[in-house]
Amino acid sequence: MKKPNLAVEIAGLKLKNPVLTASGTFGFGAEYTPFLDLNRLGAVVVKSLTLKPREGNPTPRLVETPAGILNSIGLQNPGVDSFLTEHFPSLRQFATPVIVSIAGNTVEEYAAVAEKLSRAAGIAALEVNISCPNVEQGGLQFGADPAGAAEVTRAVKGATGLPVIVKLSPNVTSIAEIAWAVAEAGADALSLINTLTGMAIDVHRRRPVLGNLTGGLSGPAVRPVAVRAVWEVYRVVRVPIIGMGGIVCAADALEFILAGARAVAVGTANFLNPRATIEILEGIEHYLEENEIADINELVGAAHIF
Amino acid sequence: MGYFPAVEILQQEKLTADCFRISLICPQIAGSARPGQFLHVKINPGLEPLLRRPFSVHAVNRETGEIALLYRVVGRGTRLLAQKRKGDSLDLIGPLGRGFDLPAAGQRVALVAGGIGIAPLYFLLQTLAGAGNSPDVLLGARTAQELLLVRKVQELVNGGVLKEQLSIKKGRPGSHNGSLSTFPGRVMVATDDGSCGHRGPVTDLLAGLLAEEKVEMVYACGPAAMLKVVASLLERYGVDGEVSLEERMGCGIGACLSCVCKTRGGNRQDFSYRRVCLEGPVFKARDVVWGD
């Protein structure tokens, strides 16, 4: 049998396969080069950037919970300028699209970061982070309601010609409603989901474990929530979906694709196994061969019976 | 640095009520690890525990390819690690991080270990002893029963006989102070309850050494509160030192920014965060901004 087609198209962007890295878990890519060939990935999504450098939250910033982790990094990043001069030149050497995640304190700041990145050649797309649960500004205050989410989307679309992917939060009453508003505002694709707000308390110290008190839950524990979100959003919007949330193996990734995701992103699993992305990619290919499916696109949303 | 998904366990020994030493065979790590570096260990495949756990390299044998980890059972991960037996395997990434800067030839060195903090310092001691440097080693623990590796440390320091002060006292605790005999190669002990050596924190012994002006370089590992005292003593006496820090870690390779610590320098006046996994785990004592 011929090798199955793994290439997918997201927001006009041709990806050689549907396996991406989830923002915040893969640094700026270089950290993982001792473990895998970045050329093999569908795309690399880097850590969120803001206009100015950010120090992030006090420690502890991470705690393991049942089948998951809570993190409260707080968007620590060197700022967009430093990224472009220090980190991007080596990352763009790879034959893999680079998607840059952006965040801001204000709508204007999102637009300003988008504009700066658009002027730099070689960036494939922007992922707009309106769903970080760990910052007072530049996170959920935009992502938690349809009007705010649409406003940021419109502002970024107005500031860039690059494809715009909007990353949504599951910490809302109706993710489908927000997806609809963001799609109407011009989003080219959606990333689902960011982390779930959570908390852990140290019973010996009788204090919250995290320095920031609350954090974002990720890992296998959130996967059913994420699959449900993709399922719901797929039924109401036509823009392509990138699915993520607790994917650690190929079967997990296929759940998202069957629910309606055209691509998937691997996050927490990179910490357990730095080669997780490659193993998931190989597993998807193996599944297609074994089930004699010629094209991954045949599986997108295939679990829906309309 | 490498990724070793199945490293065989040669031996697991219980040293005290809650401390264990595990030996593994991994010639690549044994050959390349430097004192102060760590391994990021996936204890079990699957989800329990989920994350890797960082352990400093405790000892290496470059001839046999053996490496050892020394750890205390403090939570779920280490409890599961303690169940491992000879023939089981662990998934390792490493060696990772910035290790200790070795002292200049002839420099007079002291190592200060609080509890399980001896883990990376023992590898440093192995290296120093191999280079003919015989440092002072200060070992602290809560009780005599919890003291780790006193005899092995003593052997490495001067191959000598245990000093009188190391005998465990049956009588009045705290009646004996760690004596400060001649340099080099002393092993001194402090316990919180005075059941062996000096009664009080191990930093008391360091204060004594520094007051004697007999130490030019100090390496320390232990609880944060102890390291903070070490750093302030070093500052007071104007002596250089390095500390090995611990923080909850995610990726272990600098990507996730979970394991940061506050340090001086950088872009800001007050502090900047640096990654324990990449810029550390060993930092200059004077560079660390200590918490309360």
XYZ file of C-alpha atoms in Angstrom:
598
model
C 0.000 0.000 0.000
C 1.039 3.549 -0.736
C 2.102 5.628 2.232
C -0.974 7.416 3.574
C -1.226 11.183 3.212
C -0.539 12.971 6.457
C -0.471 16.522 5.100
C -3.159 18.874 6.322
C -4.023 22.481 5.628
C -4.763 24.902 8.454
C -5.669 28.494 7.721
C -4.023 28.310 4.306
C -0.918 26.863 5.871
C 0.250 23.560 4.411
C 1.595 21.260 7.135
C 3.397 18.037 6.257
C 1.622 16.276 9.090
C -0.911 17.134 11.793
C 1.404 16.913 14.833
C 2.323 20.247 16.438
C 3.862 21.250 19.741
C 1.692 23.023 22.305
C 2.798 26.525 23.258
C 4.623 26.806 26.566
C 5.784 23.201 26.664
C 8.353 23.348 23.876
C 10.255 26.543 24.678
C 11.581 28.052 21.463
C 12.232 24.640 19.917
C 16.007 24.527 20.359
C 15.645 22.854 23.768
C 14.348 19.697 22.068
C 16.873 19.401 19.235
C 19.019 16.879 21.173
C 16.027 14.525 21.212
C 14.296 14.840 17.864
C 14.530 16.268 14.364
C 12.378 19.398 14.351
C 12.076 18.990 10.568
C 9.715 16.078 11.126
C 7.087 18.094 13.026
C 3.965 19.526 11.421
C 4.754 22.867 13.052
C 6.469 24.250 16.131
C 4.339 26.526 18.312
C 6.607 28.562 20.577
C 6.073 29.962 24.054
C 3.773 33.032 24.244
C 5.452 36.372 23.607
C 4.486 39.778 24.895
C 5.580 43.245 23.808
C 7.903 43.670 26.808
C 9.761 40.930 28.711
C 7.816 39.355 31.573
C 9.234 37.847 34.750
C 6.327 35.489 35.377
C 4.895 34.280 38.672
C 6.548 33.390 41.983
C 7.528 29.766 42.647
C 6.462 27.029 43.099
C 5.092 27.151 39.577
C 4.351 23.492 39.036
C 2.792 20.600 40.895
C 1.824 17.147 39.777
C -1.811 16.152 40.290
C -3.567 12.880 39.401
C -2.732 12.222 35.724
C -1.933 15.874 35.239
C 0.022 18.925 36.230
C -0.922 22.356 37.483
C 1.308 25.153 36.264
C 1.374 28.856 36.972
C 4.348 30.091 34.949
C 2.602 33.407 34.260
C 3.803 34.045 30.695
C 7.480 34.507 31.568
C 9.104 35.417 28.259
C 11.945 37.583 26.933
C 9.646 39.803 24.855
C 9.030 39.814 21.137
C 12.171 41.744 20.152
C 14.507 39.427 22.007
C 12.748 36.414 20.486
C 13.290 37.764 16.981
C 16.986 38.460 17.471
C 18.004 35.668 19.881
C 15.797 32.677 19.208
C 14.030 32.876 15.867
C 17.078 32.871 13.535
C 18.088 29.320 14.495
C 14.504 28.047 14.631
C 13.700 29.247 11.136
C 16.520 27.122 9.698
C 14.256 24.098 10.048
C 11.887 23.076 7.266
C 8.990 23.297 9.712
C 6.551 26.188 9.999
C 6.961 28.285 13.131
C 3.738 29.437 14.759
C 4.239 32.193 17.309
C 1.933 32.464 20.295
C 1.188 36.038 21.392
C -0.312 37.623 24.497
C -0.817 41.154 25.771
C -2.157 43.288 28.601
C -4.413 45.249 26.274
C -6.020 44.799 22.883
C -3.526 47.331 21.501
C -0.625 45.281 22.834
C -1.825 42.123 21.087
C -1.999 44.133 17.867
C 1.455 45.623 18.403
C 3.062 42.203 18.957
C 1.263 40.855 15.884
C 2.517 43.764 13.800
C 6.132 43.296 14.905
C 6.028 39.590 14.107
C 4.457 40.255 10.703
C 7.377 42.459 9.737
C 9.819 39.635 10.448
C 10.057 37.283 7.509
C 9.569 33.587 8.010
C 6.825 33.295 10.621
C 4.057 30.998 9.417
C 1.153 32.013 11.643
C 0.175 33.594 14.949
C -1.614 31.843 17.762
C -3.480 34.370 19.892
C -3.431 33.342 23.548
C -6.579 34.772 25.137
C -6.866 31.896 27.544
C -3.923 31.868 29.954
C -5.423 31.375 33.426
C -2.289 32.516 35.256
C -2.095 36.229 34.612
C -4.326 39.058 35.739
C -4.166 40.714 32.357
C -3.689 39.333 28.877
C -5.358 36.051 29.540
C -8.806 35.068 30.449
C -10.233 38.570 30.688
C -10.366 38.487 26.891
C -11.065 34.809 26.447
C -13.941 34.439 28.883
C -16.599 36.268 26.930
C -17.533 36.351 23.233
C -17.258 40.125 22.840
C -13.759 40.369 24.340
C -12.525 37.375 22.369
C -13.880 38.848 19.141
C -12.348 42.248 19.870
C -8.834 40.819 20.271
C -9.303 38.680 17.169
C -10.360 41.678 15.068
C -7.476 43.779 16.357
C -4.885 41.102 15.550
C -6.430 40.435 12.133
C -6.198 44.152 11.440
C -2.525 44.229 12.393
C -1.229 41.259 10.428
C -1.540 39.461 7.142
C -0.429 36.201 8.750
C -2.949 33.452 9.437
C -4.483 33.983 12.880
C -5.227 31.039 15.138
C -7.113 31.865 18.338
C -6.543 29.661 21.377
C -9.627 29.280 23.522
C -10.185 28.556 27.179
C -12.318 25.714 28.532
C -13.058 27.837 31.636
C -16.255 29.233 30.105
C -19.939 28.379 30.046
C -20.050 27.784 26.298
C -16.846 27.349 24.333
C -18.917 26.965 21.164
C -20.373 30.439 21.626
C -16.898 31.955 21.955
C -15.639 29.944 18.993
C -18.497 31.295 16.922
C -17.756 34.898 17.920
C -14.039 34.501 17.185
C -14.718 32.890 13.805
C -17.091 35.728 12.913
C -14.350 38.187 13.867
C -12.072 36.639 11.279
C -10.058 33.897 13.016
C -8.518 31.557 10.459
C -8.290 28.631 12.867
C -8.903 27.722 16.513
C -6.705 25.997 19.100
C -8.663 24.016 21.688
C -7.989 23.934 24.617
C -5.832 25.934 26.984
C -5.518 24.681 30.572
C -8.331 24.370 33.105
C -8.065 26.598 36.167
C -7.246 24.466 39.180
C -5.698 24.448 42.614
C -3.808 22.184 44.982
C -3.357 22.678 48.728
C -0.487 21.318 50.792
C -2.178 19.731 53.816
C 1.046 19.759 55.859
C 1.698 23.451 55.386
C -2.032 24.209 55.079
C -1.317 26.582 52.240
C -1.827 26.495 48.462
C 1.060 24.685 46.754
C 1.540 27.163 43.929
C 3.095 30.565 44.489
C 0.304 32.023 42.358
C -2.296 30.075 44.421
C -4.112 28.775 41.325
C -2.753 27.277 38.134
C -3.698 25.713 34.831
C -4.376 21.980 34.702
C -3.022 19.996 31.767
C -2.129 16.412 30.981
C -4.227 13.272 30.498
C -6.630 14.353 33.262
C -8.077 17.076 30.996
C -8.286 15.059 27.781
C -12.016 14.177 27.968
C -12.825 17.852 28.552
C -10.716 18.831 25.547
C -12.196 16.193 23.240
C -15.684 17.370 24.207
C -14.699 20.978 23.449
C -13.423 20.046 19.985
C -16.586 18.032 19.347
C -18.873 20.924 20.319
C -16.968 23.564 18.388
C -16.685 21.395 15.264
C -20.476 21.319 15.099
C -20.898 25.097 15.026
C -17.940 26.612 13.145
C -16.275 25.756 9.846
C -12.770 27.084 10.609
C -10.157 24.391 11.150
C -9.480 23.237 14.706
C -6.155 22.312 16.298
C -6.958 19.944 19.172
C -4.894 19.621 22.336
C -5.212 18.608 25.957
C -3.471 15.596 27.484
C -2.372 13.850 24.292
C 0.352 11.335 25.168
C -0.046 8.707 22.423
C -1.361 8.271 18.882
C -4.754 6.969 20.041
C -5.228 10.134 22.104
C -4.404 12.268 19.066
C -6.834 10.283 16.902
C -9.642 10.947 19.394
C -9.219 14.658 18.739
C -9.080 14.188 14.978
C -12.216 12.053 14.996
C -13.918 14.723 17.113
C -13.135 17.312 14.446
C -9.550 18.515 14.859
C -7.543 18.834 11.654
C -4.300 18.915 13.592
C -3.224 18.187 17.159
C -0.698 19.704 19.556
C 1.335 17.778 22.113
C 2.070 19.575 25.383
C 2.574 17.987 28.780
C 3.683 14.729 27.129
C 6.899 16.445 26.010
C 7.931 16.550 29.683
C 7.399 12.817 30.132
C 8.987 11.819 26.862
C 10.913 14.400 24.857
C 10.279 12.301 21.732
C 6.505 12.146 22.308
C 5.647 14.195 19.198
C 7.581 11.872 16.887
C 6.201 8.718 18.479
C 2.645 10.090 18.159
C 3.261 10.955 14.514
C 4.569 7.452 13.788
C 1.610 5.958 15.640
C -0.887 7.929 13.561
C 0.807 6.802 10.356
C 0.740 3.208 11.550
C -2.991 3.485 12.363
C -3.760 4.793 8.885
C -1.799 1.971 7.254
C -3.339 -0.700 9.409
C -6.846 0.572 8.703
C -6.102 1.222 5.018
C -6.988 4.892 5.219
C -5.305 6.794 2.412
C -5.585 10.279 3.870
C -5.671 11.624 7.427
C -8.220 14.199 6.291
C -10.766 11.400 5.899
C -10.771 11.013 9.672
C -11.326 14.662 10.582
C -14.684 14.795 12.369
C -15.450 11.215 11.342
C -16.936 10.409 14.736
C -19.843 12.774 14.102
C -23.084 11.319 12.791
C -25.011 14.286 11.524
C 23.518 14.680 27.371
C 21.488 11.745 26.213
C 18.160 9.972 26.464
C 18.329 6.467 27.924
C 14.836 4.924 28.057
C 15.860 1.675 29.795
C 18.752 1.783 32.255
C 19.169 -1.316 34.359
C 19.181 -1.136 38.139
C 22.098 -3.041 39.673
C 21.232 -2.504 43.304
C 18.936 -0.646 45.642
C 20.143 -0.161 49.230
C 18.268 1.268 52.177
C 20.709 3.474 54.099
C 18.458 4.973 56.770
C 14.746 4.872 57.605
C 13.901 6.916 54.517
C 17.072 7.239 52.441
C 18.066 4.935 49.615
C 20.924 4.525 47.180
C 20.242 3.093 43.770
C 23.024 2.001 41.405
C 22.562 1.706 37.678
C 24.681 0.844 34.712
C 25.011 3.589 32.114
C 28.540 4.060 30.763
C 27.590 7.156 28.737
C 26.395 9.022 31.822
C 29.207 7.649 33.980
C 31.684 8.873 31.401
C 30.305 12.342 30.855
C 28.640 13.482 34.105
C 30.270 16.256 36.094
C 29.704 16.818 39.827
C 26.551 18.841 40.472
C 24.736 17.717 37.344
C 21.482 15.794 37.560
C 19.442 13.119 35.836
C 15.766 13.521 34.994
C 14.177 10.211 35.853
C 10.906 8.685 34.642
C 10.290 6.287 37.486
C 7.507 4.301 35.829
C 6.193 4.244 32.293
C 2.647 5.559 32.072
C 0.943 8.071 34.321
C 1.981 7.150 37.880
C 3.946 9.164 38.610
C 3.416 11.401 35.599
C 6.399 13.736 35.573
C 10.055 12.911 35.666
C 11.880 13.574 38.928
C 15.305 15.231 39.074
C 18.083 13.527 41.068
C 21.652 14.730 41.252
C 24.335 12.312 40.196
C 25.591 10.921 43.493
C 28.581 8.887 42.368
C 30.077 7.487 39.199
C 32.558 4.777 38.374
C 34.058 5.638 35.020
C 35.714 2.197 34.721
C 32.630 0.047 35.326
C 30.087 2.501 33.887
C 28.107 2.519 37.114
C 26.227 5.523 38.391
C 24.448 6.019 41.708
C 21.570 8.162 42.919
C 20.973 8.958 46.574
C 17.493 10.032 47.593
C 15.104 10.485 50.466
C 11.503 9.354 50.233
C 9.533 12.590 50.351
C 6.474 11.974 48.168
C 4.772 9.774 45.625
C 7.599 9.661 43.124
C 10.333 8.715 45.558
C 8.010 6.194 47.272
C 7.572 4.426 43.928
C 11.298 4.664 43.246
C 12.002 2.932 46.557
C 9.999 -0.071 45.343
C 12.362 -0.666 42.429
C 14.576 -3.724 42.596
C 17.685 -5.104 40.927
C 16.892 -5.912 37.303
C 14.159 -3.266 36.964
C 14.952 -0.308 34.770
C 14.568 3.465 34.812
C 14.163 5.955 31.962
C 16.867 8.633 32.249
C 17.681 11.921 30.575
C 21.046 13.352 31.407
C 23.450 14.421 32.578
C 21.708 17.794 32.731
C 22.410 21.242 34.122
C 25.386 23.237 35.233
C 27.569 21.475 37.771
C 30.076 22.778 40.306
C 33.025 24.831 39.120
C 36.006 22.887 40.411
C 38.374 24.767 42.736
C 41.765 25.999 41.647
C 44.669 23.686 42.467
C 45.659 23.980 46.100
C 42.557 25.900 47.126
C 41.272 25.003 50.553
C 37.788 23.692 50.185
C 34.878 22.877 52.465
C 31.774 20.931 51.544
C 28.631 21.539 53.589
C 25.843 18.962 53.364
C 22.484 19.190 55.079
C 20.746 15.808 55.187
C 20.251 14.376 51.716
C 22.302 17.336 50.428
C 25.318 15.018 50.544
C 23.971 13.472 47.297
C 25.775 15.734 44.780
C 28.585 16.696 47.177
C 29.744 13.092 47.413
C 30.413 13.037 43.648
C 32.268 16.339 44.036
C 34.270 14.827 46.887
C 35.124 11.809 44.711
C 36.400 14.177 42.034
C 38.363 16.361 44.450
C 39.897 13.342 46.168
C 40.884 11.974 42.761
C 42.693 15.258 42.091
C 44.501 15.116 45.421
C 42.408 17.758 47.120
C 41.308 16.751 50.582
C 38.522 19.086 51.661
C 36.792 19.566 54.958
C 33.381 17.970 54.892
C 30.636 19.166 57.207
C 27.702 16.810 57.520
C 24.439 17.816 59.155
C 21.374 15.788 60.032
C 18.495 15.865 62.467
C 19.748 12.857 64.440
C 22.658 10.417 64.437
C 20.389 7.801 62.863
C 19.762 10.071 59.907
C 23.421 10.842 59.199
C 24.404 9.606 55.774
C 27.634 8.111 54.467
C 29.902 9.352 57.278
C 32.320 6.446 56.895
C 32.430 6.618 53.109
C 33.035 10.343 53.267
C 35.775 9.831 55.835
C 37.456 7.233 53.631
C 37.461 9.599 50.684
C 38.715 12.563 52.687
C 41.856 10.967 54.028
C 41.412 7.225 54.083
C 41.751 7.725 57.789
C 40.203 6.584 60.981
C 36.973 8.062 62.197
C 37.622 10.809 64.629
C 36.509 10.567 68.198
C 33.821 13.158 67.685
C 31.947 10.890 65.324
C 31.121 8.259 67.899
C 27.465 8.270 68.750
C 26.949 9.472 72.267
C 24.834 7.555 74.650
C 25.101 10.150 77.364
C 24.235 13.813 77.479
C 23.474 15.144 74.021
C 25.180 18.320 73.026
C 28.067 18.066 75.405
C 30.542 17.842 72.572
C 31.435 20.381 69.951
C 32.827 19.377 66.577
C 36.515 20.001 67.167
C 38.484 22.020 64.689
C 41.762 20.224 64.296
C 44.328 20.832 61.617
C 43.698 21.184 57.927
C 43.193 19.338 55.648
C 40.758 16.526 55.501
C 38.443 16.778 58.434
C 34.972 15.354 58.572
C 32.762 17.154 61.058
C 29.283 16.298 62.064
C 26.380 18.267 63.480
C 22.997 16.968 64.572
C 19.969 18.943 65.651
C 19.540 16.830 68.811
C 23.240 16.509 69.556
C 23.170 12.711 69.265
C 26.363 12.907 67.208
C 28.931 15.674 66.860
C 28.040 19.312 67.353
C 24.563 19.981 68.638
C 22.963 22.481 66.307
C 22.889 23.337 62.633
C 25.777 22.314 60.394
C 26.195 25.984 59.530
C 27.621 26.493 63.055
C 30.564 24.335 61.973
C 30.978 26.375 58.803
C 30.952 29.580 60.850
C 33.800 28.122 62.947
C 35.858 27.215 59.883
C 35.332 30.597 58.273
C 36.310 32.362 61.491
C 39.570 30.409 61.440
C 40.145 31.755 57.917
C 41.063 28.314 56.689
C 38.643 27.977 53.810
C 38.811 29.593 50.377
C 35.952 27.866 48.564
C 32.718 26.385 49.877
C 30.242 24.050 48.181
C 26.883 23.464 49.835
C 23.705 21.496 49.302
C 20.776 21.082 51.644
C 17.509 22.704 52.672
C 16.928 26.254 51.410
C 17.013 27.660 54.950
C 20.479 26.157 55.481
C 21.769 27.435 52.143
C 20.549 30.902 52.981
C 22.664 30.843 56.171
C 25.639 29.481 54.228
C 25.318 32.334 51.733
C 25.171 34.975 54.461
C 28.224 33.488 56.208
C 30.147 33.480 52.935
C 29.201 37.074 52.344
C 30.275 38.078 55.850
C 33.682 36.427 55.463
C 34.123 37.305 51.790
C 34.567 33.699 50.740
C 33.415 32.267 47.404
C 30.910 29.485 47.344
C 28.443 27.561 45.253
C 25.103 26.094 46.218
C 23.056 23.362 44.581
C 19.363 24.249 44.508
C 16.186 22.249 44.236
C 12.865 23.285 42.706
C 9.793 21.537 41.320
C 10.734 20.695 37.756
C 8.828 20.052 34.555
C 10.778 19.380 31.379
C 14.280 19.492 32.917
C 15.747 20.938 29.709
C 14.945 24.627 29.947
C 11.706 24.724 27.968
C 8.887 25.044 30.481
C 10.214 27.680 32.947
C 8.740 25.892 35.973
C 11.880 25.438 38.076
C 13.115 29.015 38.218
C 14.872 30.710 41.116
C 15.437 34.369 41.839
C 18.935 35.570 41.052
C 20.727 38.874 40.989
C 21.765 40.452 37.720
C 20.008 40.240 34.415
C 17.870 42.998 33.000
C 16.254 44.071 36.218
C 17.690 45.735 39.292
C 15.964 43.593 41.921
C 16.131 40.077 40.512
C 15.683 37.917 37.453
C 14.458 34.352 37.261
C 16.907 31.732 36.118
C 16.173 28.087 35.394
C 17.407 25.620 38.000
C 17.494 22.885 35.323
C 19.643 24.786 32.834
C 21.479 27.722 34.442
C 21.639 25.622 37.638
C 21.154 23.544 39.666
C 24.487 24.931 40.936
C 24.640 28.703 41.388
C 27.161 31.067 42.908
C 25.925 31.591 46.461
C 26.157 35.368 46.024
C 23.931 35.287 42.903
C 20.916 33.760 44.605
C 18.175 35.990 45.996
C 16.974 34.082 49.053
C 13.356 33.991 50.155
C 12.056 34.245 53.697
